[in-house]
Short mmCIF file of C-alpha atoms and ligand atoms in Angstrom, two decimals:
data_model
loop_
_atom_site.label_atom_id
_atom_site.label_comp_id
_atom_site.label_asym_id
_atom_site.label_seq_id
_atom_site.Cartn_x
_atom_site.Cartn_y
_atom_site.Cartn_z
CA UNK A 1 1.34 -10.63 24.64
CA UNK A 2 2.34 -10.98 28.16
CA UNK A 3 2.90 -7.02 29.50
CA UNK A 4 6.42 -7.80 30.51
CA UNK A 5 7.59 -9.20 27.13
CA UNK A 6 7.55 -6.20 25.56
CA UNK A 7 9.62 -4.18 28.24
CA UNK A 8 12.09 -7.32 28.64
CA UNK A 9 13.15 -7.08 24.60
CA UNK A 10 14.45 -3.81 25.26
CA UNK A 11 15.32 -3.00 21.81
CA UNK A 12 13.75 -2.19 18.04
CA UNK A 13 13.50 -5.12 16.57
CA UNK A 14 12.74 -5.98 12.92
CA UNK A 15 13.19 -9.29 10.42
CA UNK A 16 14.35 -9.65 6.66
CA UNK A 17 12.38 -12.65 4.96
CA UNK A 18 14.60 -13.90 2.21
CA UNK A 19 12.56 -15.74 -0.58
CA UNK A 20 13.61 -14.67 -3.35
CA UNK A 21 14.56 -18.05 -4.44
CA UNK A 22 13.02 -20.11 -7.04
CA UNK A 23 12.43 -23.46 -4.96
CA UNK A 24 14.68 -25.91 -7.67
CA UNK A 25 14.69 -28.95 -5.16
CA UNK A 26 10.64 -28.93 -5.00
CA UNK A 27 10.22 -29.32 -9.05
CA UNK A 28 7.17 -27.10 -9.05
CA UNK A 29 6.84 -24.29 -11.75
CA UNK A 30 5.70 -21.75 -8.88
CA UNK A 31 8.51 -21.03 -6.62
CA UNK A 32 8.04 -22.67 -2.92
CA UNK A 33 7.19 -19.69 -1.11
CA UNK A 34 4.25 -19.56 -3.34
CA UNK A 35 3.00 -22.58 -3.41
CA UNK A 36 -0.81 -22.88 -1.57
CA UNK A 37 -1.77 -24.70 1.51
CA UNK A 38 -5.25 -24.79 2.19
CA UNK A 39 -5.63 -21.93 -0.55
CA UNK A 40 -3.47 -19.81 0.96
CA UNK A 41 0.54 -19.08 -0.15
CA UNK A 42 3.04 -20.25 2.23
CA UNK A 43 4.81 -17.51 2.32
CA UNK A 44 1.22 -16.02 4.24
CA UNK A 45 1.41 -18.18 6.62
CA UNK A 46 5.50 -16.88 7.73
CA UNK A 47 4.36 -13.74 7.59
CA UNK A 48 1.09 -14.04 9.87
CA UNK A 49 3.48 -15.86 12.14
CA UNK A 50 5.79 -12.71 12.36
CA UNK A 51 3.58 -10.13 11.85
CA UNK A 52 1.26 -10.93 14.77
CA UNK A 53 4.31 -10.51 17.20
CA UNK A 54 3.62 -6.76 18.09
CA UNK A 55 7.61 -6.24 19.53
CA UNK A 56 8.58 -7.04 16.01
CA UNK A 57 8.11 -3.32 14.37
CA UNK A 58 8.63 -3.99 10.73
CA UNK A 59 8.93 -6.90 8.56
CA UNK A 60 10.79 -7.00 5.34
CA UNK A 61 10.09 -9.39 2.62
CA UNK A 62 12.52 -10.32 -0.44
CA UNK A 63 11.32 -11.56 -3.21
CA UNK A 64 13.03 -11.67 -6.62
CA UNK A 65 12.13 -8.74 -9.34
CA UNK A 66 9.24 -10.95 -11.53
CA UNK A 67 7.21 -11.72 -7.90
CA UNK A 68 7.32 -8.31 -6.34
CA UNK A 69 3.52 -8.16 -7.49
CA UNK A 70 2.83 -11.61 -6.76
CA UNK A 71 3.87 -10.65 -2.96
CA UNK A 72 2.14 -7.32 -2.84
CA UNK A 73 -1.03 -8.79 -3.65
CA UNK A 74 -0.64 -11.46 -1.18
CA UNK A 75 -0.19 -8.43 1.46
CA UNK A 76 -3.57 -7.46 0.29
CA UNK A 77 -5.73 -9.89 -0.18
CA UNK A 78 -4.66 -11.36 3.47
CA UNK A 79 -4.44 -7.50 5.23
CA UNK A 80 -0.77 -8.31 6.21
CA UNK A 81 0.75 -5.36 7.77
CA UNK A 82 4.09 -3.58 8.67
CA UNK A 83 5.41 -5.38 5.79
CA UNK A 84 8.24 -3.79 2.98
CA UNK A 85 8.34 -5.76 -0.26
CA UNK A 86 12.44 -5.48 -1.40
CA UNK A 87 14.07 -7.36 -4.80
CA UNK A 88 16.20 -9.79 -3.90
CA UNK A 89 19.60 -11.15 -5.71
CA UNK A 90 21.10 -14.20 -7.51
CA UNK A 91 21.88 -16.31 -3.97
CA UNK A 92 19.93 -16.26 -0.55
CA UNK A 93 22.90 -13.86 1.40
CA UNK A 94 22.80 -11.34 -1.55
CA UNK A 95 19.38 -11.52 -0.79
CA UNK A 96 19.41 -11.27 2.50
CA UNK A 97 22.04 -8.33 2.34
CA UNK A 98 19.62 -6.55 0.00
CA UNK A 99 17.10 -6.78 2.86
CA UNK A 100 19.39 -5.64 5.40
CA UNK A 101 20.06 -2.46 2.99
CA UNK A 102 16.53 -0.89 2.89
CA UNK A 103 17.24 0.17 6.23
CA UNK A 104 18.54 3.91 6.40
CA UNK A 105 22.09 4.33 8.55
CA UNK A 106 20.93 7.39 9.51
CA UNK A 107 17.85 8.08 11.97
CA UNK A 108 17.53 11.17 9.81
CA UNK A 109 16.89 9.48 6.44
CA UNK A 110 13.55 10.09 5.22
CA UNK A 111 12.66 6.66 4.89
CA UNK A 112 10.11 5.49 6.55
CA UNK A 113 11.65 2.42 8.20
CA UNK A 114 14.05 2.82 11.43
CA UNK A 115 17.00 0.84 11.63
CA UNK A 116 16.51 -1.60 14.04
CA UNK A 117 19.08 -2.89 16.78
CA UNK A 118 18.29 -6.13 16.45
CA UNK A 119 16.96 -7.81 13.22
CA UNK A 120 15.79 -11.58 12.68
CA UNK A 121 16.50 -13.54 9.68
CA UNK A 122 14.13 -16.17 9.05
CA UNK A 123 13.62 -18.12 5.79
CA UNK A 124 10.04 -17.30 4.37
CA UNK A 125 9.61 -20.80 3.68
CA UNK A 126 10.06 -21.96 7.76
CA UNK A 127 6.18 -21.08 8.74
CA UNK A 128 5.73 -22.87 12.19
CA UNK A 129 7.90 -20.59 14.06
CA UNK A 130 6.57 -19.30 17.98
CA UNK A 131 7.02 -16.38 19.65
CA UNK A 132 9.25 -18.15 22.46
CA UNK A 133 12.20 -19.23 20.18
CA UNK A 134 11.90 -15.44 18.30
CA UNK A 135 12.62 -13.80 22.04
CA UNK A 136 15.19 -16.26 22.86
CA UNK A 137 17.14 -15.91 20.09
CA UNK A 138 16.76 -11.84 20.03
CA UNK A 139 17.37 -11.33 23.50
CA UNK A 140 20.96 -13.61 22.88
CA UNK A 141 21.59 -12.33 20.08
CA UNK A 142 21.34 -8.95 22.27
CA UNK A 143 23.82 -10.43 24.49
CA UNK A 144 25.96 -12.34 22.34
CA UNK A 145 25.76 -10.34 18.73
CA UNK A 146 24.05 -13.25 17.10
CA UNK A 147 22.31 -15.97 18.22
CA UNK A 148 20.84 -18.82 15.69
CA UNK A 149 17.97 -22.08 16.13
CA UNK A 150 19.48 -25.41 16.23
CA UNK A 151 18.20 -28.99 16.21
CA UNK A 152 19.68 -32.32 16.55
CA UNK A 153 21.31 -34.09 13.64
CA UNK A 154 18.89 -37.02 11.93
CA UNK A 155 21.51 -38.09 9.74
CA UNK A 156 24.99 -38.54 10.65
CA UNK A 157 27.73 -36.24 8.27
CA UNK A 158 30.03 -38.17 6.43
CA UNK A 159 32.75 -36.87 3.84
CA UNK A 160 33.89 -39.03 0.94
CA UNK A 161 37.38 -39.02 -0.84
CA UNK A 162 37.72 -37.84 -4.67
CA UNK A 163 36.76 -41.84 -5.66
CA UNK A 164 33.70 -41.03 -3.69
CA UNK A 165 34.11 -43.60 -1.19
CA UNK A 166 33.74 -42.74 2.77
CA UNK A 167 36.76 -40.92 4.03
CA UNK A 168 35.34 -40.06 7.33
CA UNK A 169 32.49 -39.70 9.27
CA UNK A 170 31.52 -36.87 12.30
CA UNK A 171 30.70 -37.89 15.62
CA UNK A 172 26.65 -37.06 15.18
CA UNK A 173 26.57 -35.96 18.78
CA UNK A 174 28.92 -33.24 18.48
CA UNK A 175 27.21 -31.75 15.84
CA UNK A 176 23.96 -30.15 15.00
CA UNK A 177 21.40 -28.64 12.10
CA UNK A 178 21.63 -24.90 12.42
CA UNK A 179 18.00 -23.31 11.11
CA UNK A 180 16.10 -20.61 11.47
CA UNK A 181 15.15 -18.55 12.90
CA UNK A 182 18.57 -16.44 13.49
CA UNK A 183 19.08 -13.30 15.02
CA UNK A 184 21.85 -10.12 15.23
CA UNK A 185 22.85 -6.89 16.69
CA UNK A 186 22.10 -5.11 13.31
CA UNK A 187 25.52 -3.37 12.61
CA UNK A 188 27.24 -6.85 13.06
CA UNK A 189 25.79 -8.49 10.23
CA UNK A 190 25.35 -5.46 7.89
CA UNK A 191 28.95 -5.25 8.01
CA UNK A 192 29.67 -8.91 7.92
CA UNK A 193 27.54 -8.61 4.72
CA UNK A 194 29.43 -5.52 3.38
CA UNK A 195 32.45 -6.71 4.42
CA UNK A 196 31.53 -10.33 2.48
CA UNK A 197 33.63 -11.94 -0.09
CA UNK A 198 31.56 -12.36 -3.42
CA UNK A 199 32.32 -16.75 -2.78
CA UNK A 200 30.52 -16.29 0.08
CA UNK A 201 27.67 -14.48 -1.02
CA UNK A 202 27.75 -16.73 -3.64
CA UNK A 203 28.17 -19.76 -1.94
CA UNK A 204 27.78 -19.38 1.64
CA UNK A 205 24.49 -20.56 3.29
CA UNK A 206 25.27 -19.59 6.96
CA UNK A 207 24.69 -16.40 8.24
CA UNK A 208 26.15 -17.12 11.72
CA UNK A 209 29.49 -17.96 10.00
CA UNK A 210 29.45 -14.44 8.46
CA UNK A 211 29.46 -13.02 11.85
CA UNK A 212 32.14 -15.13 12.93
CA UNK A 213 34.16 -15.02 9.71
CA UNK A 214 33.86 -11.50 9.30
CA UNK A 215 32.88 -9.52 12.74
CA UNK A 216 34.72 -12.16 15.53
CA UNK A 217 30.89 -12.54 16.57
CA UNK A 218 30.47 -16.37 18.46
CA UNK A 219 26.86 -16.47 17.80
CA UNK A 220 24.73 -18.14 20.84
CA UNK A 221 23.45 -21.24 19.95
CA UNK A 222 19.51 -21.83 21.09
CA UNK A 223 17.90 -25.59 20.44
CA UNK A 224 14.64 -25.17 18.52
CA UNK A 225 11.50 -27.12 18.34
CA UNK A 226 10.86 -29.94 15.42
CA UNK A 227 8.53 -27.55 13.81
CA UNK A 228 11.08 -25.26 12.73
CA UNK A 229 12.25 -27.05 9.39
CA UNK A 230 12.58 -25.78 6.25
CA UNK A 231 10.05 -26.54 3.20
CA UNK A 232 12.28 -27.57 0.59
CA UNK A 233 10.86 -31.24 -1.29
CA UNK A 234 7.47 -31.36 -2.44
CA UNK A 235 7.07 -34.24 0.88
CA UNK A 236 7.34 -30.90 2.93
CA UNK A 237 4.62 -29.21 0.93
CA UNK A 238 2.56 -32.04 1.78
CA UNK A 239 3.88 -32.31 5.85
CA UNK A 240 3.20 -28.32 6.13
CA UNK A 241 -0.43 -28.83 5.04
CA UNK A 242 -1.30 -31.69 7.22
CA UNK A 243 0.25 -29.55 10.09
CA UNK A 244 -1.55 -27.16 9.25
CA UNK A 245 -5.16 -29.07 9.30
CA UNK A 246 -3.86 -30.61 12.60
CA UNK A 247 -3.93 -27.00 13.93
CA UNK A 248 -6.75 -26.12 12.95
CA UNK A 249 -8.89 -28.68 13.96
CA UNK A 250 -8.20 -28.29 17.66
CA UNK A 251 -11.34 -26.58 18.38
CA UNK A 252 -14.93 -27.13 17.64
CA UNK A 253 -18.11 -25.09 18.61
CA UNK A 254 -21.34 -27.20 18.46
CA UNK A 255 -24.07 -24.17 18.47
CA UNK A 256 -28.17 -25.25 18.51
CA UNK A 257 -31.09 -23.33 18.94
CA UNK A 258 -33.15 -24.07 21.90
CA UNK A 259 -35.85 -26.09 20.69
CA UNK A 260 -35.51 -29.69 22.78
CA UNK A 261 -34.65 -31.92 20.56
CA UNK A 262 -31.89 -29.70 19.02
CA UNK A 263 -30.18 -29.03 22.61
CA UNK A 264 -30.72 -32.49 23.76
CA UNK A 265 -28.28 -33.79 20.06
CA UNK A 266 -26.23 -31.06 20.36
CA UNK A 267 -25.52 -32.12 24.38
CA UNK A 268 -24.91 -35.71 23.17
CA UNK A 269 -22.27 -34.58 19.72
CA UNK A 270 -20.59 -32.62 22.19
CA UNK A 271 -20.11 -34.95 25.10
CA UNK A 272 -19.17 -37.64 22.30
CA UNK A 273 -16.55 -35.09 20.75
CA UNK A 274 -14.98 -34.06 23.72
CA UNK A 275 -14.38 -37.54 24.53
CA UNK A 276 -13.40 -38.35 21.10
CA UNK A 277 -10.77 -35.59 21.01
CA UNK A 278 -9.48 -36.19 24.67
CA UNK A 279 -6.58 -38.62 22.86
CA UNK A 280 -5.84 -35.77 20.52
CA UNK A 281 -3.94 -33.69 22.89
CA UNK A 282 -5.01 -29.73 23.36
CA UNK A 283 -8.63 -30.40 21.42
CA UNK A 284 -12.16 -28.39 23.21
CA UNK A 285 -15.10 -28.46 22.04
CA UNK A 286 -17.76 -25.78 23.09
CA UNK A 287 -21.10 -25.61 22.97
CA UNK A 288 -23.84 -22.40 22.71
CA UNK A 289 -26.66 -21.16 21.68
CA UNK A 290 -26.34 -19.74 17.97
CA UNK A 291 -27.07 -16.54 18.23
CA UNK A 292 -24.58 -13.19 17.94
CA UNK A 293 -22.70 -13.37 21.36
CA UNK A 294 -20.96 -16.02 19.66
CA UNK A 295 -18.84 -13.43 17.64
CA UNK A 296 -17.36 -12.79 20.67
CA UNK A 297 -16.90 -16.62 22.31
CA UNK A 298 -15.07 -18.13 20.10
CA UNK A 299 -14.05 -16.77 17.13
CA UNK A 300 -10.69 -15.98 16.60
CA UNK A 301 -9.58 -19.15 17.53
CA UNK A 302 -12.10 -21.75 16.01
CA UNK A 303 -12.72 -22.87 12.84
CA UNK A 304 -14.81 -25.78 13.02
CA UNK A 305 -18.52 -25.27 13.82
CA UNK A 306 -21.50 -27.54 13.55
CA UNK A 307 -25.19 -26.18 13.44
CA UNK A 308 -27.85 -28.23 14.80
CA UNK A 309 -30.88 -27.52 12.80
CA UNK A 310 -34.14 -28.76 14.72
CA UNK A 311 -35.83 -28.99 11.33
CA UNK A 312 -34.85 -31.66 8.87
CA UNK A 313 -35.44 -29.59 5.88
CA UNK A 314 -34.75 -26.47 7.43
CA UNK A 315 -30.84 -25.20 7.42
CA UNK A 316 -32.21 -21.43 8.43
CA UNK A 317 -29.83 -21.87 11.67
CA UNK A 318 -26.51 -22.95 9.41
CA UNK A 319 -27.10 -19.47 7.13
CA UNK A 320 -27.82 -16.94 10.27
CA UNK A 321 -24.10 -18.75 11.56
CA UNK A 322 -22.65 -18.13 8.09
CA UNK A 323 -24.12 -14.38 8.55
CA UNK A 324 -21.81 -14.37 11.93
CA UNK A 325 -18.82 -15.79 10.61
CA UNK A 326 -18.49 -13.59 7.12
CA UNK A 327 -19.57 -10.57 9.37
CA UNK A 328 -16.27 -11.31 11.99
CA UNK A 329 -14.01 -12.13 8.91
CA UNK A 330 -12.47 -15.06 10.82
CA UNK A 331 -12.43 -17.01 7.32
CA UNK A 332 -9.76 -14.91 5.80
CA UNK A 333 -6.65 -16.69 7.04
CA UNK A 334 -8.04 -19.77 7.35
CA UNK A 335 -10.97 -21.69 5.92
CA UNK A 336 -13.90 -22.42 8.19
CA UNK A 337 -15.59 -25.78 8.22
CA UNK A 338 -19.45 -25.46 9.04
CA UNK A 339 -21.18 -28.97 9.31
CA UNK A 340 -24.76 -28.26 8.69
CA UNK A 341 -26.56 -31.03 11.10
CA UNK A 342 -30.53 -32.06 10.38
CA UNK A 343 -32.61 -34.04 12.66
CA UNK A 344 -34.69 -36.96 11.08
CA UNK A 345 -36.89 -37.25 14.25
CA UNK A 346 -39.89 -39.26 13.55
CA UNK A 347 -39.85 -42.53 12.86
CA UNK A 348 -43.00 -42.40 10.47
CA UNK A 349 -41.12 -39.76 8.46
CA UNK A 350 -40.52 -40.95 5.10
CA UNK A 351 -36.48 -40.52 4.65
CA UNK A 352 -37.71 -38.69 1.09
CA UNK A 353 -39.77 -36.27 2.51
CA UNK A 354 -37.80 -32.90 2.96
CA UNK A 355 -35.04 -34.06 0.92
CA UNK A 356 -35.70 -31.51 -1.99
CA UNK A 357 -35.13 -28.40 0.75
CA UNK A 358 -32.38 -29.94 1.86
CA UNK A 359 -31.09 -30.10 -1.59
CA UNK A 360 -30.79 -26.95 -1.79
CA UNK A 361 -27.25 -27.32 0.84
CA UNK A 362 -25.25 -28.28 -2.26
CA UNK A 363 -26.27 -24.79 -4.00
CA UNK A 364 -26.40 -22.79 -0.81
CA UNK A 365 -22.52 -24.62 0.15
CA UNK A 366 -21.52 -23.57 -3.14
CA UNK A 367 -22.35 -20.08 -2.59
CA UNK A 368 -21.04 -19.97 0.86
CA UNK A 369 -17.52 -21.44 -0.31
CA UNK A 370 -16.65 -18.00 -2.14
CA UNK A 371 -16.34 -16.58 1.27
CA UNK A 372 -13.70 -19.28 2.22
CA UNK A 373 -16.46 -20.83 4.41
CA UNK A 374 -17.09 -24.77 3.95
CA UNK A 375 -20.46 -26.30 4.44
CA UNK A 376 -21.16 -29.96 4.81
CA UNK A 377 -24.70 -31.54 5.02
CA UNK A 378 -25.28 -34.70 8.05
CA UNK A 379 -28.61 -35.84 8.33
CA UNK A 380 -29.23 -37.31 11.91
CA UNK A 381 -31.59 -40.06 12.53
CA UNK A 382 -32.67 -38.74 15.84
CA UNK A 383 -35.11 -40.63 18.33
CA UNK A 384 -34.13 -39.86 22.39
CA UNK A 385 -35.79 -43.47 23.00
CA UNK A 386 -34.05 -45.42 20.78
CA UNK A 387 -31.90 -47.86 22.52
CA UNK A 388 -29.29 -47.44 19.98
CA UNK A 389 -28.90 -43.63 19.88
CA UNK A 390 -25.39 -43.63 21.18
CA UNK A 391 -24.60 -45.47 18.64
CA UNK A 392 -25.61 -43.27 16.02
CA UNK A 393 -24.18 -39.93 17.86
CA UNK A 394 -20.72 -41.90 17.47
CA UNK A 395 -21.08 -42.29 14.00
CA UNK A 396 -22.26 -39.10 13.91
CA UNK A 397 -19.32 -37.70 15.75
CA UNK A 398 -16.75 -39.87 13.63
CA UNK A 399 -17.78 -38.62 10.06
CA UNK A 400 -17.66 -34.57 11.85
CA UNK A 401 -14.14 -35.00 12.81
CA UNK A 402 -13.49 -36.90 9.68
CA UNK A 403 -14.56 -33.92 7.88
CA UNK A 404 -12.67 -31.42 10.31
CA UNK A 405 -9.47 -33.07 9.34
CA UNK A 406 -9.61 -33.45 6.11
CA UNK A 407 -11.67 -29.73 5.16
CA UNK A 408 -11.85 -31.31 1.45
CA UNK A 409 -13.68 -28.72 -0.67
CA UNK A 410 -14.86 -31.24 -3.39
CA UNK A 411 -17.13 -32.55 -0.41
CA UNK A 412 -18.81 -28.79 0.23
CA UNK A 413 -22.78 -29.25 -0.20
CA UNK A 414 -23.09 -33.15 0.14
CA UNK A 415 -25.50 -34.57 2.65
CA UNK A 416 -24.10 -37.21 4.76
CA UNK A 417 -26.02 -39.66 6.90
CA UNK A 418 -25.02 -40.67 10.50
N1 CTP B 1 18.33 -16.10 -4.39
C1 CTP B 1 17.67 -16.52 -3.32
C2 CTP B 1 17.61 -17.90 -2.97
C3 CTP B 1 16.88 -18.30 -1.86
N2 CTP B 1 16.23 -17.35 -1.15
C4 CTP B 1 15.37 -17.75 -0.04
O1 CTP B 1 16.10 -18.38 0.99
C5 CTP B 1 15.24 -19.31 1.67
C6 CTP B 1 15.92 -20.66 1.88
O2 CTP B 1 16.55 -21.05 0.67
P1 CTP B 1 16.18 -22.41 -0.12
O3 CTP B 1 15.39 -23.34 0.74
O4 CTP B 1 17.42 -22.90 -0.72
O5 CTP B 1 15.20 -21.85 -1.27
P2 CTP B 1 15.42 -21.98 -2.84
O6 CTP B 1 16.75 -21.44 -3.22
O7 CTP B 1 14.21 -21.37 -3.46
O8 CTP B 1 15.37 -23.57 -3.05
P3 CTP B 1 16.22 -24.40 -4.13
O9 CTP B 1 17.63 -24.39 -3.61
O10 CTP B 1 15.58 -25.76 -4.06
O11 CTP B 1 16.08 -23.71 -5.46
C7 CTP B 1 13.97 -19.44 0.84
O12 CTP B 1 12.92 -18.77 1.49
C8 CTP B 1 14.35 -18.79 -0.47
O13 CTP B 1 13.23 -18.18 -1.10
C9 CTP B 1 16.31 -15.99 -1.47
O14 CTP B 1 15.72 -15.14 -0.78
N3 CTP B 1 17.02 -15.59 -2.55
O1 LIG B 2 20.91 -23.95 1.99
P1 LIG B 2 19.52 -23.61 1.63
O2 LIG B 2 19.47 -22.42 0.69
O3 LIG B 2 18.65 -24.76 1.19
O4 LIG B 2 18.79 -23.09 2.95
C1 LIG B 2 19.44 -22.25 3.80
C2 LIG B 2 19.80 -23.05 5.04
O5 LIG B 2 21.07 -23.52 4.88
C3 LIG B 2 19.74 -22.13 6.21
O6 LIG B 2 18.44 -21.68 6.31
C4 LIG B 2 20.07 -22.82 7.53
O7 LIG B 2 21.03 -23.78 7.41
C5 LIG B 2 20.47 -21.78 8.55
O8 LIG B 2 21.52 -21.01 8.05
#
């Protein structure tokens, strides 16, 4: 948080969630906001994105009556905080307007929440949304009463005639997509809400118009990023998920011990990585020694590690890592993908011998997977003369971001060769 952002709101801030709904268009017996991605609901994922915004003081979810337990243990098991947990109604603006209710009029109520003078309104199924376009459209809607995302129109707006056929068409340009998020001066849209006809709460979907309609409030009109849309078709399900892996495969830590042949394979992965992932825009890749200072390098931000192991049969370097990782909890949001690496350095070697300790990576992967953490075997042949070792490091490096990407838990525990 940069210091001045804070001061530069300049008002109590809070946001009403709505999803309550029961996600009809997506033909899934679990409602939308509940569906997982990557394990995780993704209604978790809107909230994280809120919730770690420290100028936004409190953070009201609706849900309908049967999922109010569904949601609290969601808040639970993923140590969400500042968050209320209200029933919803029969349409997303009596929802909304329920939201908008748990907040006392008076700073002398003995509830616990303050009402705020702004408040955002954000679907809970819209979960890529930034800090930058929640300021921008609070510090409008400051200014202005309301202020609401927009993005261009993909599809021009046409209106057909009683037979159905065309009657006219809009000019596309002049028009565009309002989203979310939105935001208000709180006592404009409470009483937009209270002073709301029952058609519109029952078949309104625009809160912005309620300000107009109902409190002469022009909201201020901010364009958003693509990211902002709404989950609605199972295609989006799918789309939020790969955005999701995209994410979190922008960082990778290749950690060693310092025995030669370990540092000298973990120099050559990460060289070959970094200039793997220079076309994918934003990607680093670090390398260190894996020991405990790397609790406080890199975690926090990356989920992707690969263990050098100087020993073929030996993975005692991937389980003092795992030791690291469960002990700074970084797995909870998101799971970690841990790519257990094993040199094959001598020639005269047979490939058999060792393979029944490193066997036990399925078991040990297995284990390890409980904790959200998921381990992948890649057995390296490694030989700093051969004339052909750049060659295998890029194969190597190929199947690690392979499995990066995809972070496919029915692959957990199996030994690949580079
Ligand atoms: N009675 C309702 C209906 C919708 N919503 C919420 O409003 C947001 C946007 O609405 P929409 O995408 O229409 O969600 P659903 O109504 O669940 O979808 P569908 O119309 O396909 O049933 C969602 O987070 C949804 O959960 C709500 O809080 N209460
Ligand atoms: O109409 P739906 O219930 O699918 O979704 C609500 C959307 O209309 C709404 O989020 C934006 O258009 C902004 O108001």
């Amino acid at each position: 948080m940069e210091p001045g952002k804070l001061r530069s709101v300049g008002a109590s801030v809070a946001a009403v969630l709505p999803a309550g709904g029961s996600g009809e268009r997506l033909g899934s017996a679990t409602p939308k906001q509940f569906c997982a991605l990557l394990g995780r609901p993704l209604i978790s994922y809107t909230v994280r994105a809120l919730e770690r915004i420290n100028w936004i003081s409190d953070i009201v979810v609706v849900v309908s009556l049967e999922n109010i337990e569904t949601m609290k243990s969601i808040i639970e098991k993923y140590g969400h905080k500042r968050i209320t947990v209200v029933e919803g109604g029969m349409t997303r603006h009596r929802s909304i307007f329920n939201g908008l209710k748990i907040f006392p009029e008076s700073k002398l109520s003995s509830c616990p929440l303050q009402k705020p003078e702004v408040v955002i309104i954000h679907d809970a199924v819209r979960p890529f949304v930034e800090e930058d376009i929640l300021l921008k459209v609070v510090l409008a809607a400051k200014e202005h009463g309301a202020a609401g995302a927009i993005r261009p129109l993909v599809s021009t707006v046409v209106a057909s005639s009683a037979d159905g056929s065309l009657n006219h068409s809009l000019e596309r340009a002049s028009y565009r997509a309002s989203e979310m998020p939105q935001a208000f001066v709180f006592d404009i849209i409470y009483q937009a809400y209270h002073q709301c006809s029952d058609y519109d709460l029952d078949y309104g979907t625009e809160c912005l118009h309620l300000a107009l309609k109902y409190c002469k409030t022009n909201a201020k009109l901010i364009e958003g990023s693509p990211d902002l849309w709404k989950v609605t078709y199972k295609r989006d399900l799918y789309a939020a998920e790969s955005i999701i892996k995209d994410n979190l495969s922008q960082q990778v830590c290749v950690t060693t011990d310092m025995k030669e042949d370990a540092v000298q394979l973990g120099f050559l992965l990460h060289e070959t990585l970094k200039n793997e992932v220079k076309q994918a825009k934003g990607k680093s890749v670090f390398l260190c020694k894996n020991d405990n200072r790397l609790q406080n390098i890199f975690l926090g931000q990356c989920y992707n590690f690969i263990c050098i192991n100087a020993k073929k049969s030996d993975i005692k370097e991937t389980q003092q890592l795992v030791d690291i990782l469960e002990n700074a909890r970084i797995s909870v949001l998101h799971p970690v993908v841990l790519i257990s690496v094993h040199l094959n350095v001598s020639e005269n070697m047979s490939f058999s011998s060792g393979m029944e300790e490193l066997a036990g990576i399925k078991e040990f992967a297995k284990e390890v997977k409980k904790k959200h953490i998921l381990v992948y075997g890649l057995l390296i042949h490694y030989n700093k003369d051969d004339p052909k070792l750049q060659e295998t490091i890029n194969s190597a490096a190929a199947i690690i971001s392979a499995l990066i990407k995809d972070r496919n838990p029915e692959l957990i525990g199996q030994l690949l060769v580079a």
